[in-house]
Coordinates of C-alpha atoms in Angstrom, one line a residue:
Chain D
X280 CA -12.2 -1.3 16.3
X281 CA -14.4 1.2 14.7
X282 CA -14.9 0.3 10.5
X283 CA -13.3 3.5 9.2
X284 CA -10.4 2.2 11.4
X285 CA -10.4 -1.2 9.4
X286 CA -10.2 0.9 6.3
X287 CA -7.9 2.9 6.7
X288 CA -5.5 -0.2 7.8
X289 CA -7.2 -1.7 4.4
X290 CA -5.7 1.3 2.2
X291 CA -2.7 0.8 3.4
X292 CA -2.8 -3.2 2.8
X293 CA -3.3 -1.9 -0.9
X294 CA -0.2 -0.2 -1.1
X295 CA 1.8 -2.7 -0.1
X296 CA 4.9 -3.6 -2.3
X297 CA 4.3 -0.8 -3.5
X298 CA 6.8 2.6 -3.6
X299 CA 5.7 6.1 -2.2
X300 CA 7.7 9.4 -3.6
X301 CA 8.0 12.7 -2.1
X302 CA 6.8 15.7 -4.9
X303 CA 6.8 19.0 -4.6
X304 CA 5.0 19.8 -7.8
X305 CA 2.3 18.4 -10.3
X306 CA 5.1 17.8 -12.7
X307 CA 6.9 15.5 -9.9
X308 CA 4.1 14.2 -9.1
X309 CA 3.3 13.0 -12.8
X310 CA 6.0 11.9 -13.4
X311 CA 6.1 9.8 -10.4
X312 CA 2.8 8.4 -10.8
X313 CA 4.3 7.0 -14.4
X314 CA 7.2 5.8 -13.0
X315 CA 5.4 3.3 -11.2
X316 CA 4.9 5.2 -7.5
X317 CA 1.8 3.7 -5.3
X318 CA 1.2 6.5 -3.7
X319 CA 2.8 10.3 -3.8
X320 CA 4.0 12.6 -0.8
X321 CA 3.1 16.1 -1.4
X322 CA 5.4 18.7 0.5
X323 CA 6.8 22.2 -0.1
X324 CA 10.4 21.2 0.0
X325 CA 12.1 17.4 0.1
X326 CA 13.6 16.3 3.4
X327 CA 17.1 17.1 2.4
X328 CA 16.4 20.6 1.0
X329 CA 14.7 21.1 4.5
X330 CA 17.6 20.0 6.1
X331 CA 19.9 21.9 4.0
X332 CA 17.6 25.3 4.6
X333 CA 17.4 24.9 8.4
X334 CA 14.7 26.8 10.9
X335 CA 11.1 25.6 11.4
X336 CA 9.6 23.6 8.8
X337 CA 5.5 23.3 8.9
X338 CA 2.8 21.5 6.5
X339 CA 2.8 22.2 3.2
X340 CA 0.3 24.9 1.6
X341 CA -3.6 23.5 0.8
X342 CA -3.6 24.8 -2.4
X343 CA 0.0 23.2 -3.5
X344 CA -1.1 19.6 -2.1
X345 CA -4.7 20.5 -4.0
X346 CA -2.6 20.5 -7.1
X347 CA -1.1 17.2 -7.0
X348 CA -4.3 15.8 -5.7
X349 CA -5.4 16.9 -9.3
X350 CA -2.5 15.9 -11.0
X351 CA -2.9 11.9 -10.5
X352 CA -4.9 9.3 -9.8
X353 CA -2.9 7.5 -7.2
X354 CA -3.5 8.0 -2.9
X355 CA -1.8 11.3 -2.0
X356 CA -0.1 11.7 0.8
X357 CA 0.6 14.9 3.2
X358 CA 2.9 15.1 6.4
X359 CA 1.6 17.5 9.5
X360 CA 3.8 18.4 12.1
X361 CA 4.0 15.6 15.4
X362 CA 1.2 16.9 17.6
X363 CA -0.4 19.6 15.4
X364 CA -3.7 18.4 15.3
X365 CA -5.4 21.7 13.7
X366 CA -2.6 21.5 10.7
X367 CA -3.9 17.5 11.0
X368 CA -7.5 19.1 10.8
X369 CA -6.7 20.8 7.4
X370 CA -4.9 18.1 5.8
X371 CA -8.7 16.2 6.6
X372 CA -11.0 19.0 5.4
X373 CA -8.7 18.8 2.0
X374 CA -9.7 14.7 1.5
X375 CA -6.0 14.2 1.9
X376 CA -5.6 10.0 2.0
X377 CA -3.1 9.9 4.5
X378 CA -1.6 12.0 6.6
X379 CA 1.9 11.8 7.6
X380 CA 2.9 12.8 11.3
X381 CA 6.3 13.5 10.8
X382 CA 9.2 14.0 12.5
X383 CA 10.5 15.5 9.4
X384 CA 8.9 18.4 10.0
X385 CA 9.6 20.8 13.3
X386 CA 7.4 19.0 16.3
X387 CA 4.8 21.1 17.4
X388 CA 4.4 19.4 20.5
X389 CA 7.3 18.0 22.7
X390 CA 4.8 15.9 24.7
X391 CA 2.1 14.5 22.8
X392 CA 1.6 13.1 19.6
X393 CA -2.2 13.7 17.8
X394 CA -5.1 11.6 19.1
X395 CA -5.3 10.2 15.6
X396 CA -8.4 8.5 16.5
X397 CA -10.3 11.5 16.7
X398 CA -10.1 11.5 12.8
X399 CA -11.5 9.8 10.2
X400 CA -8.4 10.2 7.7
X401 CA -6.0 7.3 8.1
X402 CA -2.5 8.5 9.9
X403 CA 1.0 6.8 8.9
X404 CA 3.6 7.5 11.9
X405 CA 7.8 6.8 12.0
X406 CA 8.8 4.3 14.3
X407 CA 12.6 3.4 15.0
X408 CA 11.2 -0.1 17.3
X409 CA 8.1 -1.7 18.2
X410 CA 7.9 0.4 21.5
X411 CA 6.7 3.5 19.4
X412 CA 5.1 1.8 16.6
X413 CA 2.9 0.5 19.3
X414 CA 2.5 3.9 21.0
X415 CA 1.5 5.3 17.7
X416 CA -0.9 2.7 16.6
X417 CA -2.8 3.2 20.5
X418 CA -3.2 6.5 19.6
X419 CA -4.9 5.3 16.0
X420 CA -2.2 5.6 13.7
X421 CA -3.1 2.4 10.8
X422 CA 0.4 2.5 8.9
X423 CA 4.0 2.7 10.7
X424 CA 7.2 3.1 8.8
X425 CA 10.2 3.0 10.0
X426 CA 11.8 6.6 10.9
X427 CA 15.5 6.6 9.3
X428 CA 17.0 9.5 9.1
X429 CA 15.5 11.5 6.0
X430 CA 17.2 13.5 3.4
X431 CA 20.2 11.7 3.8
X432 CA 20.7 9.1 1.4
X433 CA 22.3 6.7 3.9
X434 CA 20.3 4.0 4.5
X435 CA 21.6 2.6 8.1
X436 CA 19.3 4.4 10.3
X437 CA 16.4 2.4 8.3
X438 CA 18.2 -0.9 8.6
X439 CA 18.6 -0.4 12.3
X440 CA 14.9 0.7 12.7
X441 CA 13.6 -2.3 10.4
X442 CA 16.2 -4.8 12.5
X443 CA 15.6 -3.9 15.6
X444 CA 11.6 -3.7 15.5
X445 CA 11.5 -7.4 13.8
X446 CA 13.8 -8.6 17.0
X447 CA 11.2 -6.7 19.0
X448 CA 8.5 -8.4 17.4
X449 CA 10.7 -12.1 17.6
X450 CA 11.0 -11.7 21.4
X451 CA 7.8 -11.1 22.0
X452 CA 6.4 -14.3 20.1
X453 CA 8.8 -16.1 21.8
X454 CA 7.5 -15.2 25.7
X455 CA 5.2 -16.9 27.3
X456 CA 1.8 -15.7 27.8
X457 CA 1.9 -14.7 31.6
X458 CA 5.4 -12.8 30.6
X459 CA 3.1 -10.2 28.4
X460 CA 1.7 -8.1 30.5
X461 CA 5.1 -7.2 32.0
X462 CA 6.5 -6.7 28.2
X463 CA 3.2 -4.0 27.7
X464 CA 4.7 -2.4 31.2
X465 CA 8.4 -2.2 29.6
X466 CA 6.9 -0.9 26.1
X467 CA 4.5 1.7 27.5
X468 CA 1.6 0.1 25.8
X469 CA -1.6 -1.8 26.3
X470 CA -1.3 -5.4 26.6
X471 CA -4.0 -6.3 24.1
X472 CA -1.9 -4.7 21.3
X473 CA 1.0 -6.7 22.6
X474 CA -1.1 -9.9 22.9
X475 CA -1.7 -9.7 19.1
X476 CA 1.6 -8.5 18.3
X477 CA 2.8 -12.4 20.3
X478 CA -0.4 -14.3 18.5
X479 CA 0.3 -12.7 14.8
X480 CA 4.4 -12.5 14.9
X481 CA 4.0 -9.3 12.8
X482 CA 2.6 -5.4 13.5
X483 CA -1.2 -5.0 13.5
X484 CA -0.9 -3.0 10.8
X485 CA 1.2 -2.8 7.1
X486 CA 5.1 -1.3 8.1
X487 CA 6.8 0.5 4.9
X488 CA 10.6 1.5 5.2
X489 CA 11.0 5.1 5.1
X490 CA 14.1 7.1 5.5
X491 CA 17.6 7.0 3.4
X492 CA 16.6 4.7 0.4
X493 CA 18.6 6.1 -2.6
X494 CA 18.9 3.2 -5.0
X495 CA 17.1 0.2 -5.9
X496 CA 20.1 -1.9 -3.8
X497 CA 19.0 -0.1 -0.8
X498 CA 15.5 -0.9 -1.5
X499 CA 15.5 -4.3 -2.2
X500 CA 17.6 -4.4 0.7
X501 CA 14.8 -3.5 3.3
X502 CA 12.5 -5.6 1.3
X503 CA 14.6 -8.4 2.1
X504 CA 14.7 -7.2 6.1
X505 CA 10.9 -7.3 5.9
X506 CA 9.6 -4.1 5.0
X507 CA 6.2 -4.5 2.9
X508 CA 6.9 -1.3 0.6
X509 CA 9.0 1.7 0.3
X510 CA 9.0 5.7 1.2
X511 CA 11.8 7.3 -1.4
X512 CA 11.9 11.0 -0.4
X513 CA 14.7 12.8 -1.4
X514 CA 16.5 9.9 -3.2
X515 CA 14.1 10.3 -6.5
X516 CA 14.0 14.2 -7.4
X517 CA 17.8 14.7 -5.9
X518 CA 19.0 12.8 -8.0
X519 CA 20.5 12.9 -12.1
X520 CA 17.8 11.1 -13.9
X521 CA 14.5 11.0 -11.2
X522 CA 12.2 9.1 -13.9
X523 CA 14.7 6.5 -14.7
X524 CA 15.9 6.0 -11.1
X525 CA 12.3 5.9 -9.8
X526 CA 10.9 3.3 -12.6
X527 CA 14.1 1.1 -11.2
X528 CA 13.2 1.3 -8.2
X529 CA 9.9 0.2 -7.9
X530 CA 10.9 -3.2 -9.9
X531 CA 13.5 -3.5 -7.5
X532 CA 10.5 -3.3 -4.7
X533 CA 8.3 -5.9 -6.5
X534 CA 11.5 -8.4 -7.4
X535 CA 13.8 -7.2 -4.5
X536 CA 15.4 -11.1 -4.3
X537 CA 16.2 -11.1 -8.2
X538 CA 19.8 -10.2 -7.9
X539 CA 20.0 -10.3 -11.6
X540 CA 17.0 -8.1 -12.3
X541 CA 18.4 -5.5 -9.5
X542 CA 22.1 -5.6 -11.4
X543 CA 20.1 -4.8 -14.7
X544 CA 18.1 -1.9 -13.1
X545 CA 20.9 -0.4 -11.3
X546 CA 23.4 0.0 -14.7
X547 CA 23.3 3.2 -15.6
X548 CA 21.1 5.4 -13.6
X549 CA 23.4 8.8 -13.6
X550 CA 23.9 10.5 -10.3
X551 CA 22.9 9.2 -6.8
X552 CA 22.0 12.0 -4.3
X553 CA 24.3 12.8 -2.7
X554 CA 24.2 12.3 0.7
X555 CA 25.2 13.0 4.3
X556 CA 26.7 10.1 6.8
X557 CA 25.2 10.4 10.2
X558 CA 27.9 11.0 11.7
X559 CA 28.1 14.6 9.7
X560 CA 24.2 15.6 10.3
X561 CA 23.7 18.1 13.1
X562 CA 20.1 17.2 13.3
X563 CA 18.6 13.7 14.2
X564 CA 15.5 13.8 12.9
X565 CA 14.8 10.2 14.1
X566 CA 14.8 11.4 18.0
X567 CA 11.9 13.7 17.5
X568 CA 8.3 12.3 19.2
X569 CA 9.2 8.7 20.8
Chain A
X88 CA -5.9 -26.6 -8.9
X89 CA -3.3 -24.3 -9.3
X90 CA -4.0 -20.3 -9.1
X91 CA -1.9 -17.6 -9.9
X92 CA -1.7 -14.1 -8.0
X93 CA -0.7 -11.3 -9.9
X94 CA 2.2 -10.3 -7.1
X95 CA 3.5 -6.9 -8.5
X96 CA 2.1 -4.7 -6.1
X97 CA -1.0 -4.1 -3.7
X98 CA -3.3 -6.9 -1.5
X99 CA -2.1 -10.2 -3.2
X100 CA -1.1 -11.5 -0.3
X101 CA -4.2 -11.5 0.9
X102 CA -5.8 -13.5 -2.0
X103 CA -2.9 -15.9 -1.1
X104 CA -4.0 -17.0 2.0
X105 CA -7.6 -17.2 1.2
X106 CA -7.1 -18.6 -1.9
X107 CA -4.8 -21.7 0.6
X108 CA -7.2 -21.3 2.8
X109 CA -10.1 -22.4 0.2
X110 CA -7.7 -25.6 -0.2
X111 CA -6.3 -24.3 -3.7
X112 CA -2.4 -24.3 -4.5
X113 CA -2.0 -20.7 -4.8
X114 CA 1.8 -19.3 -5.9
X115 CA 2.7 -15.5 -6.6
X116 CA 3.8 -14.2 -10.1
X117 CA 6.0 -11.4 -9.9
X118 CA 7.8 -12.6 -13.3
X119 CA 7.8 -14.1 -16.6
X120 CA 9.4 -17.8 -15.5
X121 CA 6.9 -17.8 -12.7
X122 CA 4.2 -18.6 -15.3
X123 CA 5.9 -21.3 -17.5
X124 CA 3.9 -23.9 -15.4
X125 CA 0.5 -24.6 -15.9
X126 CA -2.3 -23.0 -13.9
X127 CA -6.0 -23.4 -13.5
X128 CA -6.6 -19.7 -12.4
X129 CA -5.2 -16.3 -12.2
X130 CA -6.3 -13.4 -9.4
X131 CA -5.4 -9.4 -10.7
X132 CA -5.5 -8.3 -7.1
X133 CA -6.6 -4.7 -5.6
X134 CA -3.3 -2.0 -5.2
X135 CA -2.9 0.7 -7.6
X136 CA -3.6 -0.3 -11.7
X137 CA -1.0 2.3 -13.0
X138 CA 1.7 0.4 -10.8
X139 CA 0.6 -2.8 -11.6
X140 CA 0.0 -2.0 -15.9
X141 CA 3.4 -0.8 -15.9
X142 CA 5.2 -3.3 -14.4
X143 CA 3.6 -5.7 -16.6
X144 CA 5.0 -4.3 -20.0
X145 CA 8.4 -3.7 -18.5
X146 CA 8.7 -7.5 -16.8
X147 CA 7.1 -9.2 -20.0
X148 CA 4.7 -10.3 -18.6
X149 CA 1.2 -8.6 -20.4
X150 CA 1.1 -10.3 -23.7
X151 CA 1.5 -13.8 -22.5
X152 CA -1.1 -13.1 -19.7
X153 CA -3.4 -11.2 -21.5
X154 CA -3.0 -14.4 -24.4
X155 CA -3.7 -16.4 -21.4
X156 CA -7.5 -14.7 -20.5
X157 CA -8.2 -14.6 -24.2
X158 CA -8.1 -18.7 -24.4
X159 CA -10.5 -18.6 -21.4
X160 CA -8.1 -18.5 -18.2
X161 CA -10.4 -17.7 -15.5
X162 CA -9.8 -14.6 -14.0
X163 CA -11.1 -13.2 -10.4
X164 CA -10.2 -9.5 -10.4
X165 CA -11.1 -7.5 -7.3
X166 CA -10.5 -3.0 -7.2
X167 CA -7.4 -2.2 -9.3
X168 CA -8.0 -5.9 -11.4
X169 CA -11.4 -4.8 -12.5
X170 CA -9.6 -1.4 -13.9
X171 CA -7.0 -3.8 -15.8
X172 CA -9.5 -6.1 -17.2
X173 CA -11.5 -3.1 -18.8
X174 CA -12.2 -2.2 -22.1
X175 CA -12.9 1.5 -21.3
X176 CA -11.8 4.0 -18.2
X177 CA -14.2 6.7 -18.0
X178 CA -11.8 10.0 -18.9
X179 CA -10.0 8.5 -22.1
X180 CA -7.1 7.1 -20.2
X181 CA -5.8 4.0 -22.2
X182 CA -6.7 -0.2 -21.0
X183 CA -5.0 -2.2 -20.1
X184 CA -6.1 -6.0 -21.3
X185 CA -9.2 -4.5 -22.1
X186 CA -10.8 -8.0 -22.4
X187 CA -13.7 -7.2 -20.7
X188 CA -16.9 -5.4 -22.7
X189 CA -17.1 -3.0 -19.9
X190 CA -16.5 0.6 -18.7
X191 CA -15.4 1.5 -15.2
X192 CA -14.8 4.6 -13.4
X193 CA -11.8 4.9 -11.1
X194 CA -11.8 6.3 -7.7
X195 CA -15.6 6.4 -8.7
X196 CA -16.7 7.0 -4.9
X197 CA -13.6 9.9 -4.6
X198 CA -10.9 9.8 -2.3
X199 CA -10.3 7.4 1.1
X200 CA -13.1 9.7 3.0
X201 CA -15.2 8.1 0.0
X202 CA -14.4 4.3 1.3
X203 CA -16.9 2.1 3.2
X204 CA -18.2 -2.0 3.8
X205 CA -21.7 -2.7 2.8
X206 CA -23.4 -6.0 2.8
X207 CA -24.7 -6.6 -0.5
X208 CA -25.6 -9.2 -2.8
X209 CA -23.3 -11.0 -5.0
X210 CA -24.8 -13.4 -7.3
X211 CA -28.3 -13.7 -4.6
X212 CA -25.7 -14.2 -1.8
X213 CA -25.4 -11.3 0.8
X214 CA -21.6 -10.7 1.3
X215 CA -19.3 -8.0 2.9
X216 CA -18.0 -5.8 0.7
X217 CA -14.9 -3.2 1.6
X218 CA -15.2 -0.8 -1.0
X219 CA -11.4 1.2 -0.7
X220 CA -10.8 3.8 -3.2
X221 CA -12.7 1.3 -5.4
X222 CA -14.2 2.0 -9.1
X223 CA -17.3 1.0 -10.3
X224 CA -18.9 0.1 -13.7
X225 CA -20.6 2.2 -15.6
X226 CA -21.2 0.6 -18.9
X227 CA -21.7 -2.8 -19.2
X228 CA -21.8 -4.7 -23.1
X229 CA -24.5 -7.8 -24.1
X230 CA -22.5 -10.2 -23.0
X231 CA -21.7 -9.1 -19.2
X232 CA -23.5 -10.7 -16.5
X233 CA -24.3 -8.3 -13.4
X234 CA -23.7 -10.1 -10.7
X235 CA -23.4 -7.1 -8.1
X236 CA -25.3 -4.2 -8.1
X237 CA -25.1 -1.9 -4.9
X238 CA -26.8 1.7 -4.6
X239 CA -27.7 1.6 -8.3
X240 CA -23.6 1.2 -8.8
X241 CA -22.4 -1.9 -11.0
X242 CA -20.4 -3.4 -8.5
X243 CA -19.5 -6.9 -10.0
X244 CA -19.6 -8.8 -13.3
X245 CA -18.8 -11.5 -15.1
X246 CA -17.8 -12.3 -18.9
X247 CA -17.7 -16.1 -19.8
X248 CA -13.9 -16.8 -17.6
X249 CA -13.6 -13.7 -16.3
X250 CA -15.3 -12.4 -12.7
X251 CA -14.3 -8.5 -11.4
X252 CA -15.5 -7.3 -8.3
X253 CA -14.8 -3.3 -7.3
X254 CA -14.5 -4.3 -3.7
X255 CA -12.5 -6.7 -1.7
X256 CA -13.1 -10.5 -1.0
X257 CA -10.3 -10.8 0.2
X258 CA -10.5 -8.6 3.2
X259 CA -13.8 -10.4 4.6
X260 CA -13.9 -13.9 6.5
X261 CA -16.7 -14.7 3.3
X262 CA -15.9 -17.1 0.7
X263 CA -18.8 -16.6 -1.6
X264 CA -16.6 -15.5 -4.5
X265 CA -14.0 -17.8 -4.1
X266 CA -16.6 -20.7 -4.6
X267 CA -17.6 -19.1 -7.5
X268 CA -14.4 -18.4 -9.1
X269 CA -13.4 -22.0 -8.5
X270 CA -16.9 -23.3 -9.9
X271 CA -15.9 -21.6 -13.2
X272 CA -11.8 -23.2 -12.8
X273 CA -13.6 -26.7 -12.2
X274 CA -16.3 -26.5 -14.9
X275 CA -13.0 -25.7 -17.7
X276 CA -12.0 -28.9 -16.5

């Protein structure tokens, strides 16, 4: 494992707990930084105003993501298309912290994902189970989250995602070591990352949930399922009061099993985004790049 | 011994399980009734200071810590703890506890591109160092003892209780500064 490798998958240790936002301005970002955000996304438009507007959705402008890069202090974050290694390139050339290949944006590439370890820049991918986290950390991806379905507000694509990679991750601590390299064959993945993945009982690197967190309920709830921190994207700045709702959420993320705390935080916080079920969304962004 | 680890957000984890592995009692603090035991130590661990400043107003929990290092509770702060322990941030922003007679730079070595390990010195013994993100000092007062200097950077100190380090112990297989954060919890004694 090459050492910017290590710290990359270090940066992302030191966001752990920790909540990420989505901002499309310096102002958003600001006042996510005070809110209490570890970390802030920086794209043109939110996931559900992407939905909402339809057609082909690309990385965000340099010079916009430069601006919140100078707005705060805290790791800034920017999402590429799946496969587009030259918009991938940019997001590197602009000391971006992490990129984001994202299946929020339009894929650029039905086949492949980017060879993430051609770059120094650490690379956070979705996954919806271990299959693809694994895929995605193979090709050097050193933070998964899970996938969800974003700009939605409903959080049971993330639940599934979280629930069904820990069962993935359960199983394979539970077979024995000559069943492994038959488990690699089924995941499409090399066997040493599975070896580690059976010796740890956890993903070789730090796994936020990502997709359809609205409150600080639905936070705490994936905390509870094992997620080490949060992505809020369109929950925060779609909703009535984005300062207050953002400040509750990230001390439902560090106390996510104080019921009390969480009742307390969650009085009062004006309108909820909206939302969409999944049964009414056209588009699942959750099947793009497996 | 009993240690604290500031749990709020970041790598405290981490300390954690070196901290058990060193053989000390270690337990998390994520609110006030987590402190009303006795403790020998406390870690601030590395993560992101704004986070971790402002969820110690809002959970109660800065004044009685901050009391706590001011009687002489040793301290081992590592990254984002060395940033909460300062008296001055280069750029005006406000301190935090502020309790220790230094000034330090944040992301003083620029964004992640900026991150790297070194093996340096820390008090005469060559250690690992993962530098992420990580500030350095750049002021230190009379009564701060250098106990890192790497590239002509003040990389850790000490003041009486307290140690800060700008890069992470807890990310190496070293315990160098465990042993000496645990000399200074056994010598209060």
């Amino acid at each position: 494992m090459s050492e910017r490798y290590q710290l990359n998958k270090e940066l992302a240790q030191m966001l752990k707990g920790g909540v990420i936002m989505d901002v499309t301005t310096p102002e958003q970002a600001k006042i996510a930084q005070e809110a209490g955000a570890c970390a802030v996304m920086a794209l043109e438009r939110i996931p559900a105003d992407i939905r909402a507007a339809g057609g082909v959705s690309r990385m965000s402008d340099p010079g916009m993501i430069r601006s919140i890069q100078e707005a705060v202090s805290i790791p800034v974050m920017a999402k590429c298309r799946i496969g587009h290694f030259a918009e991938a390139q940019i997001l590197e050339a602009i000391e971006i912290d992490y990129i984001d290949e994202s299946e929020v944006l339009s894929p650029a590439d039905d086949v492949y994902h980017v060879d993430k370890r051609k770059f120094s820049v650490p690379f956070v991918c979705g996954a919806r189970d271990l299959g693809e986290a694994l895929r995605r950390i193979n090709e050097g991806a050193s933070m998964i989250r899970t996938k969800g379905e974003p700009g939605t507000g409903d959080i049971v694509q993330a639940v599934r995602h979280m629930r069904k990679m820990n069962s993935d991750i359960r199983k394979i601590v539970s077979l024995r070591e000559d069943e492994l390299f038959e488990e690699a064959k089924q995941l499409q993945v090399p066997y040493e990352l599975v070896k580690q993945v059976h010796d740890t009982g956890r993903l070789p690197v730090v796994n936020f949930a990502a997709g359809g967190v609205a409150t600080p309920a639905d936070a705490a709830l994936m905390m509870q399922l094992g997620a080490e921190g949060v992505f809020v994207g369109s929950g925060i700045f779609k909703s009535g009061d984005p300062a207050k709702r953002a400040t509750a959420i990230v001390q439902a993320v560090t106390n996510y099993e104080d019921a009390k705390l969480i009742a307390q935080l969650s009085a009062g916080l004006g309108e909820a985004m909206v939302g969409i079920n999944e049964q009414e969304i056209q588009l699942l962004m959750a099947e793009r790049g497996k | 011994m009993r240690v604290g680890v500031l749990a709020l957000q970041g790598a405290f984890a981490e300390h954690v399980a070196k901290l058990k592995a060193c053989g000390i009692d270690a337990f998390e603090i994520r609110q006030l009734s987590d402190i009303s035991r006795s403790f020998d130590g406390i870690v601030l661990p590395g993560g992101e200071s704004t986070v971790m400043k402002k969820l110690l107003h809002e959970l109660g929990l800065f004044k009685p810590i901050k009391k706590l290092i001011s009687e002489g509770l040793p301290v081992l702060a590592t990254c984002a703890g060395m940033i909460l322990l300062a008296k001055e941030l280069e750029g005006g922003e406000s301190s935090c506890f502020g309790t220790m007679d230094v000034t330090v730079k944040r992301n003083a070595y620029g964004r992640q591109p900026g991150s790297f390990r070194c093996v340096d010195k820390f008090n005469g013994v060559f250690v690992e160092m993962p530098f992420i993100r990580a500030p350095y000092v750049t002021k230190a007062g009379k009564g701060v003892d250098i106990l890192s200097v790497h590239e002509n950077r003040i990389v850790a100190i000490r003041q009486k209780n307290q140690i800060a380090a700008a890069f992470h112990p807890e990310l190496t297989d070293n315990d160098t500064v465990y042993k000496y954060f645990v000399g200074i919890m056994e010598a209060r004694r």
